[in-house]
Amino acid sequence: MADIIKLLPDHVANQIAAGEVVQRPASVVKELLENAIDAGASTIKLVVKDGGKTLIQVIDDGVGMSVTDARLSFERHATSKIQKAEDLFQLNTKGFRGEALASIAAIAHVEMQTRTEEEEVATHIKIEGSKIISQEVTVAPKGTSMMVKNLFFNIPARRNFLKSNNVELRHILDEFHRVALAHSSINFHFYNNGSELFNLPTSNSRQRIVNIFGGKTNEKLVPVKEETQVVQISGYISKPEYAKKSRGEQFFFVNNRFIKSPYLHHAILGAFDGLIKKENHPGYFLYLSVDPGSIDINIHPTKTEIKFDDEHTLYAILRSTVKHSLGQFNVIPSLDFEQDQNLETPYGYKDKSAEFPRISVDSGFNPFKEDSDAGTAQRSNFQKPNTKGWESLYVGMESNIGKNSGFSSVSFESDTITGSIFDSKKETIDTGTTTFQLRRKYIVTTIKSGMVVIDQSRAHQRVLYEKFLKNITIKEAVSQQLLFPLSLTFSKSDCAIIEEIQDSLTTVGFVFDSISGEEVTVTGVPLSVPESEVGIILDQLISDYQQDFVVDGFSQTDILAKTLAKSLSVKTGEMLDGDSQLALVNDLFACKESGVSPFNKPIYVTITEDDIDKKFI
Ligand code: ADP
Ligand code: MG
């Protein structure tokens, strides 16, 4: 048989390598920014168009390249940063693989202008799909400008795979944040579609964080500092009460390189243990400095994963350092999560407390006076039936008959819930159906064949979800106008998301006066959304969008309906009165899909008479 193995031509090899290095426009941004930093730039400009699909340009004032270097830089494995394998263990640069430019040039139209301090003229090189188109002498300031146009122009499959411009921009923002946070001494400008998104002046790391994530971030930060022989740690954690539902602001830098480390992340979670709710994520910006010889960065092409020699020690130090900071800044004693949970009020009810109490307290009632005429009726509501402790037989059962006992005097908002939140109250007053609430979590009701146990929170989610979907579809959202416009501050990237989903938000009843920079002004909200919760709900929406990377309109509205349903639904732990229980049951079974929650969880189980009979055999 004839020989069949051939060496791949360079441009093909480069294209294959590009697949590893360049997944999307954001990868190009990362590589170019890192090159600019390695070149010692003090000012770096990033220009992006159409989510980086049309243009990504990075301009730096670093050392620049000679004519020969300029040409060589596009060769694979061409690097000025290491010369021998041992150098890998003393890395002080971001790049070292010598692959980025070769990979990028293989899959885009690239133009580079570069000049060193010594030379008077600059080199201008055009290269497309690894082919040099032209090389000229030109006039340019010292430093390098790299323009990358039409990414994946020669790999349509990859180009089609890219997400919407906004989603790609979000990825770019993530990379930009990571690089900018790691280098607060460098001045960064970021222009998107012709307008300036960021202008980050030279600063310290705290100011950098605040400049990126908005003025309000400052008060959230608690400093962290520790120096040991193995590692120096500095940076900030955000106070536990600011923990977010999304994993947004979590940054580890090792020797000024952003890295991902689930293991070290776990150490931080350990330090926050008991201080934040399980579903929340702590924010952190932590800068670790270690001996370059004690880490191996080479284990991933994008260089975001590294291996530490002594991970266990690092874990322990990190955990105790963060714990110490939390303690030192008095963050711990001010928190009481037990109480917090109790007070967590369903958004829908918070400001409705004025409508009830349905029990009117008899101010003239004197407990020491036997049977006054006034107030007898009410008082009977309050009395525990003979306090013989019979209730303890039914621990956790709160039938709607006994509901008011014991709760009347201290009434947490979440304890008292009117039927009015469930619209169909009127229809429900019927028919002898009985319901009761079990452990403030389930509603139990009877049906012909036995009984149904309903998860109250999931049931309400389903009801609200279908309601919102319907409103969105028939564009019939009812909006309630706010008395005063509400100004909310978000980070720039969060604002960008709100802008992106603004149309969908409007269809459910939000009205925005303006969205600009870091500020969103809301003038109207969906009917059931209380003003005090608008910020929380928008935060939740942003984080849901970030996690799902929604592109099309359909999934946008779906996520919106889900998020609103989740935020506004009755939660586990909340007491529902009899009317509310009944109304919820009826609403649920009027739903199109009453069996599963919007998040695909079962809503109820049926226990038939048969099932029960079997237990008695
Ligand atoms: P690496 O960064 O891993 O060395 P790259 O392909 O990113 O590989 O770059 C190749 C080489 O080109 C670098 O080692 C550097 O010498 C040079 N280079 C790239 N970008 C710049 C820049 N902005 N300024 C100066 N030199 C640069
Ligand atoms: Mg590089």
PDB file of N, CA and C in Angstrom, residues 553-613:
ATOM      1  N   GLY A 553     -36.746  35.543  20.746  1.00  0.00           N
ATOM      2  CA  GLY A 553     -37.819  36.196  21.487  1.00  0.00           C
ATOM      3  C   GLY A 553     -38.630  35.213  22.299  1.00  0.00           C
ATOM      4  N   PHE A 554     -38.849  34.036  21.739  1.00  0.00           N
ATOM      5  CA  PHE A 554     -39.701  33.086  22.443  1.00  0.00           C
ATOM      6  C   PHE A 554     -39.125  32.723  23.803  1.00  0.00           C
ATOM      7  N   SER A 555     -37.847  32.346  23.802  1.00  0.00           N
ATOM      8  CA  SER A 555     -37.314  31.934  25.093  1.00  0.00           C
ATOM      9  C   SER A 555     -37.161  33.128  26.030  1.00  0.00           C
ATOM     10  N   GLN A 556     -37.038  34.318  25.438  1.00  0.00           N
ATOM     11  CA  GLN A 556     -37.001  35.499  26.304  1.00  0.00           C
ATOM     12  C   GLN A 556     -38.275  35.621  27.124  1.00  0.00           C
ATOM     13  N   THR A 557     -39.408  35.529  26.434  1.00  0.00           N
ATOM     14  CA  THR A 557     -40.656  35.681  27.173  1.00  0.00           C
ATOM     15  C   THR A 557     -40.852  34.523  28.143  1.00  0.00           C
ATOM     16  N   ASP A 558     -40.402  33.363  27.737  1.00  0.00           N
ATOM     17  CA  ASP A 558     -40.545  32.205  28.605  1.00  0.00           C
ATOM     18  C   ASP A 558     -39.765  32.409  29.905  1.00  0.00           C
ATOM     19  N   ILE A 559     -38.522  32.850  29.767  1.00  0.00           N
ATOM     20  CA  ILE A 559     -37.702  33.081  30.952  1.00  0.00           C
ATOM     21  C   ILE A 559     -38.297  34.182  31.816  1.00  0.00           C
ATOM     22  N   LEU A 560     -38.798  35.199  31.134  1.00  0.00           N
ATOM     23  CA  LEU A 560     -39.391  36.306  31.858  1.00  0.00           C
ATOM     24  C   LEU A 560     -40.569  35.813  32.695  1.00  0.00           C
ATOM     25  N   ALA A 561     -41.437  35.047  32.065  1.00  0.00           N
ATOM     26  CA  ALA A 561     -42.607  34.521  32.781  1.00  0.00           C
ATOM     27  C   ALA A 561     -42.160  33.631  33.933  1.00  0.00           C
ATOM     28  N   LYS A 562     -41.138  32.837  33.685  1.00  0.00           N
ATOM     29  CA  LYS A 562     -40.656  31.941  34.739  1.00  0.00           C
ATOM     30  C   LYS A 562     -40.090  32.728  35.916  1.00  0.00           C
ATOM     31  N   THR A 563     -39.264  33.708  35.586  1.00  0.00           N
ATOM     32  CA  THR A 563     -38.627  34.466  36.657  1.00  0.00           C
ATOM     33  C   THR A 563     -39.657  35.212  37.496  1.00  0.00           C
ATOM     34  N   LEU A 564     -40.611  35.833  36.792  1.00  0.00           N
ATOM     35  CA  LEU A 564     -41.629  36.559  37.540  1.00  0.00           C
ATOM     36  C   LEU A 564     -42.432  35.598  38.397  1.00  0.00           C
ATOM     37  N   ALA A 565     -42.766  34.452  37.825  1.00  0.00           N
ATOM     38  CA  ALA A 565     -43.550  33.470  38.583  1.00  0.00           C
ATOM     39  C   ALA A 565     -42.778  33.028  39.818  1.00  0.00           C
ATOM     40  N   LYS A 566     -41.483  32.782  39.618  1.00  0.00           N
ATOM     41  CA  LYS A 566     -40.660  32.325  40.736  1.00  0.00           C
ATOM     42  C   LYS A 566     -40.584  33.413  41.813  1.00  0.00           C
ATOM     43  N   SER A 567     -40.374  34.648  41.373  1.00  0.00           N
ATOM     44  CA  SER A 567     -40.190  35.724  42.346  1.00  0.00           C
ATOM     45  C   SER A 567     -41.469  36.039  43.106  1.00  0.00           C
ATOM     46  N   LEU A 568     -42.587  35.962  42.411  1.00  0.00           N
ATOM     47  CA  LEU A 568     -43.821  36.443  43.025  1.00  0.00           C
ATOM     48  C   LEU A 568     -44.631  35.351  43.702  1.00  0.00           C
ATOM     49  N   SER A 569     -44.210  34.110  43.521  1.00  0.00           N
ATOM     50  CA  SER A 569     -45.045  33.029  44.047  1.00  0.00           C
ATOM     51  C   SER A 569     -44.952  32.939  45.567  1.00  0.00           C
ATOM     52  N   VAL A 570     -45.969  32.332  46.130  1.00  0.00           N
ATOM     53  CA  VAL A 570     -45.959  31.978  47.540  1.00  0.00           C
ATOM     54  C   VAL A 570     -44.785  31.037  47.771  1.00  0.00           C
ATOM     55  N   LYS A 571     -44.115  31.175  48.888  1.00  0.00           N
ATOM     56  CA  LYS A 571     -42.967  30.309  49.132  1.00  0.00           C
ATOM     57  C   LYS A 571     -43.314  29.257  50.182  1.00  0.00           C
ATOM     58  N   THR A 572     -42.485  28.267  50.239  1.00  0.00           N
ATOM     59  CA  THR A 572     -42.580  27.321  51.330  1.00  0.00           C
ATOM     60  C   THR A 572     -42.358  28.076  52.631  1.00  0.00           C
ATOM     61  N   GLY A 573     -43.143  27.721  53.667  1.00  0.00           N
ATOM     62  CA  GLY A 573     -42.947  28.411  54.936  1.00  0.00           C
ATOM     63  C   GLY A 573     -43.964  29.505  55.160  1.00  0.00           C
ATOM     64  N   GLU A 574     -44.784  29.742  54.141  1.00  0.00           N
ATOM     65  CA  GLU A 574     -45.774  30.789  54.313  1.00  0.00           C
ATOM     66  C   GLU A 574     -47.131  30.195  54.612  1.00  0.00           C
ATOM     67  N   MET A 575     -47.786  30.874  55.482  1.00  0.00           N
ATOM     68  CA  MET A 575     -49.089  30.374  55.869  1.00  0.00           C
ATOM     69  C   MET A 575     -50.159  30.925  54.938  1.00  0.00           C
ATOM     70  N   LEU A 576     -51.048  30.067  54.520  1.00  0.00           N
ATOM     71  CA  LEU A 576     -52.154  30.515  53.670  1.00  0.00           C
ATOM     72  C   LEU A 576     -53.454  30.301  54.412  1.00  0.00           C
ATOM     73  N   ASP A 577     -54.346  31.256  54.319  1.00  0.00           N
ATOM     74  CA  ASP A 577     -55.622  31.037  54.987  1.00  0.00           C
ATOM     75  C   ASP A 577     -56.514  30.162  54.107  1.00  0.00           C
ATOM     76  N   GLY A 578     -57.650  29.808  54.658  1.00  0.00           N
ATOM     77  CA  GLY A 578     -58.518  28.852  53.981  1.00  0.00           C
ATOM     78  C   GLY A 578     -58.919  29.284  52.585  1.00  0.00           C
ATOM     79  N   ASP A 579     -59.332  30.527  52.442  1.00  0.00           N
ATOM     80  CA  ASP A 579     -59.761  30.998  51.130  1.00  0.00           C
ATOM     81  C   ASP A 579     -58.630  30.939  50.126  1.00  0.00           C
ATOM     82  N   SER A 580     -57.446  31.336  50.586  1.00  0.00           N
ATOM     83  CA  SER A 580     -56.297  31.329  49.680  1.00  0.00           C
ATOM     84  C   SER A 580     -55.972  29.911  49.237  1.00  0.00           C
ATOM     85  N   GLN A 581     -56.063  28.995  50.188  1.00  0.00           N
ATOM     86  CA  GLN A 581     -55.768  27.603  49.846  1.00  0.00           C
ATOM     87  C   GLN A 581     -56.722  27.118  48.761  1.00  0.00           C
ATOM     88  N   LEU A 582     -57.997  27.388  48.992  1.00  0.00           N
ATOM     89  CA  LEU A 582     -59.003  26.930  48.038  1.00  0.00           C
ATOM     90  C   LEU A 582     -58.811  27.573  46.672  1.00  0.00           C
ATOM     91  N   ALA A 583     -58.564  28.880  46.712  1.00  0.00           N
ATOM     92  CA  ALA A 583     -58.395  29.602  45.459  1.00  0.00           C
ATOM     93  C   ALA A 583     -57.204  29.059  44.688  1.00  0.00           C
ATOM     94  N   LEU A 584     -56.136  28.779  45.403  1.00  0.00           N
ATOM     95  CA  LEU A 584     -54.940  28.275  44.741  1.00  0.00           C
ATOM     96  C   LEU A 584     -55.221  26.915  44.110  1.00  0.00           C
ATOM     97  N   VAL A 585     -55.918  26.059  44.856  1.00  0.00           N
ATOM     98  CA  VAL A 585     -56.249  24.737  44.315  1.00  0.00           C
ATOM     99  C   VAL A 585     -57.067  24.889  43.036  1.00  0.00           C
ATOM    100  N   ASN A 586     -58.081  25.749  43.102  1.00  0.00           N
ATOM    101  CA  ASN A 586     -58.926  25.922  41.915  1.00  0.00           C
ATOM    102  C   ASN A 586     -58.156  26.515  40.748  1.00  0.00           C
ATOM    103  N   ASP A 587     -57.340  27.531  41.042  1.00  0.00           N
ATOM    104  CA  ASP A 587     -56.537  28.135  39.978  1.00  0.00           C
ATOM    105  C   ASP A 587     -55.617  27.109  39.346  1.00  0.00           C
ATOM    106  N   LEU A 588     -55.049  26.292  40.207  1.00  0.00           N
ATOM    107  CA  LEU A 588     -54.097  25.298  39.693  1.00  0.00           C
ATOM    108  C   LEU A 588     -54.781  24.356  38.715  1.00  0.00           C
ATOM    109  N   PHE A 589     -55.940  23.870  39.110  1.00  0.00           N
ATOM    110  CA  PHE A 589     -56.562  22.886  38.230  1.00  0.00           C
ATOM    111  C   PHE A 589     -57.240  23.512  37.024  1.00  0.00           C
ATOM    112  N   ALA A 590     -57.256  24.841  36.993  1.00  0.00           N
ATOM    113  CA  ALA A 590     -57.727  25.510  35.787  1.00  0.00           C
ATOM    114  C   ALA A 590     -56.570  25.729  34.807  1.00  0.00           C
ATOM    115  N   CYS A 591     -55.350  25.389  35.240  1.00  0.00           N
ATOM    116  CA  CYS A 591     -54.179  25.603  34.375  1.00  0.00           C
ATOM    117  C   CYS A 591     -54.115  24.564  33.267  1.00  0.00           C
ATOM    118  N   LYS A 592     -53.400  24.946  32.219  1.00  0.00           N
ATOM    119  CA  LYS A 592     -53.244  24.012  31.108  1.00  0.00           C
ATOM    120  C   LYS A 592     -52.446  22.792  31.523  1.00  0.00           C
ATOM    121  N   GLU A 593     -51.394  23.039  32.279  1.00  0.00           N
ATOM    122  CA  GLU A 593     -50.552  21.921  32.698  1.00  0.00           C
ATOM    123  C   GLU A 593     -50.418  21.956  34.196  1.00  0.00           C
ATOM    124  N   SER A 594     -51.390  21.439  34.870  1.00  0.00           N
ATOM    125  CA  SER A 594     -51.362  21.608  36.320  1.00  0.00           C
ATOM    126  C   SER A 594     -50.413  20.638  37.018  1.00  0.00           C
ATOM    127  N   GLY A 595     -49.886  19.689  36.272  1.00  0.00           N
ATOM    128  CA  GLY A 595     -49.076  18.655  36.913  1.00  0.00           C
ATOM    129  C   GLY A 595     -47.627  19.036  37.204  1.00  0.00           C
ATOM    130  N   VAL A 596     -47.057  19.907  36.346  1.00  0.00           N
ATOM    131  CA  VAL A 596     -45.644  20.236  36.557  1.00  0.00           C
ATOM    132  C   VAL A 596     -45.432  21.733  36.674  1.00  0.00           C
ATOM    133  N   SER A 597     -44.460  22.093  37.487  1.00  0.00           N
ATOM    134  CA  SER A 597     -44.151  23.504  37.661  1.00  0.00           C
ATOM    135  C   SER A 597     -43.424  24.008  36.412  1.00  0.00           C
ATOM    136  N   PRO A 598     -43.311  25.331  36.257  1.00  0.00           N
ATOM    137  CA  PRO A 598     -42.585  25.861  35.095  1.00  0.00           C
ATOM    138  C   PRO A 598     -41.152  25.336  35.042  1.00  0.00           C
ATOM    139  N   PHE A 599     -40.660  24.840  36.172  1.00  0.00           N
ATOM    140  CA  PHE A 599     -39.288  24.332  36.186  1.00  0.00           C
ATOM    141  C   PHE A 599     -39.261  22.810  36.165  1.00  0.00           C
ATOM    142  N   ASN A 600     -40.365  22.271  35.644  1.00  0.00           N
ATOM    143  CA  ASN A 600     -40.451  20.824  35.425  1.00  0.00           C
ATOM    144  C   ASN A 600     -40.420  19.966  36.678  1.00  0.00           C
ATOM    145  N   LYS A 601     -40.909  20.503  37.744  1.00  0.00           N
ATOM    146  CA  LYS A 601     -40.982  19.704  38.975  1.00  0.00           C
ATOM    147  C   LYS A 601     -42.445  19.319  39.199  1.00  0.00           C
ATOM    148  N   PRO A 602     -42.676  18.127  39.751  1.00  0.00           N
ATOM    149  CA  PRO A 602     -44.067  17.733  40.001  1.00  0.00           C
ATOM    150  C   PRO A 602     -44.735  18.674  41.003  1.00  0.00           C
ATOM    151  N   ILE A 603     -45.998  18.958  40.778  1.00  0.00           N
ATOM    152  CA  ILE A 603     -46.696  19.904  41.657  1.00  0.00           C
ATOM    153  C   ILE A 603     -47.500  19.193  42.743  1.00  0.00           C
ATOM    154  N   TYR A 604     -48.091  18.083  42.368  1.00  0.00           N
ATOM    155  CA  TYR A 604     -48.882  17.408  43.402  1.00  0.00           C
ATOM    156  C   TYR A 604     -48.789  15.896  43.292  1.00  0.00           C
ATOM    157  N   VAL A 605     -49.141  15.226  44.373  1.00  0.00           N
ATOM    158  CA  VAL A 605     -49.276  13.769  44.316  1.00  0.00           C
ATOM    159  C   VAL A 605     -50.691  13.413  44.777  1.00  0.00           C
ATOM    160  N   THR A 606     -51.202  12.341  44.203  1.00  0.00           N
ATOM    161  CA  THR A 606     -52.535  11.886  44.590  1.00  0.00           C
ATOM    162  C   THR A 606     -52.392  10.639  45.438  1.00  0.00           C
ATOM    163  N   ILE A 607     -53.121  10.609  46.502  1.00  0.00           N
ATOM    164  CA  ILE A 607     -53.129   9.400  47.316  1.00  0.00           C
ATOM    165  C   ILE A 607     -54.565   8.881  47.320  1.00  0.00           C
ATOM    166  N   THR A 608     -54.751   7.728  46.709  1.00  0.00           N
ATOM    167  CA  THR A 608     -56.118   7.228  46.566  1.00  0.00           C
ATOM    168  C   THR A 608     -56.542   6.482  47.826  1.00  0.00           C
ATOM    169  N   GLU A 609     -57.821   6.277  47.889  1.00  0.00           N
ATOM    170  CA  GLU A 609     -58.366   5.536  49.010  1.00  0.00           C
ATOM    171  C   GLU A 609     -57.702   4.164  49.053  1.00  0.00           C
ATOM    172  N   ASP A 610     -57.530   3.619  47.876  1.00  0.00           N
ATOM    173  CA  ASP A 610     -56.860   2.317  47.756  1.00  0.00           C
ATOM    174  C   ASP A 610     -55.490   2.303  48.431  1.00  0.00           C
ATOM    175  N   ASP A 611     -54.706   3.356  48.082  1.00  0.00           N
ATOM    176  CA  ASP A 611     -53.376   3.477  48.685  1.00  0.00           C
ATOM    177  C   ASP A 611     -53.469   3.468  50.201  1.00  0.00           C
ATOM    178  N   ILE A 612     -54.440   4.205  50.665  1.00  0.00           N
ATOM    179  CA  ILE A 612     -54.577   4.298  52.120  1.00  0.00           C
ATOM    180  C   ILE A 612     -55.019   2.958  52.696  1.00  0.00           C
ATOM    181  N   ASP A 613     -55.992   2.357  52.004  1.00  0.00           N
ATOM    182  CA  ASP A 613     -56.468   1.043  52.469  1.00  0.00           C
ATOM    183  C   ASP A 613     -55.318   0.059  52.624  1.00  0.00           C
TER     184      ASP A 613
END
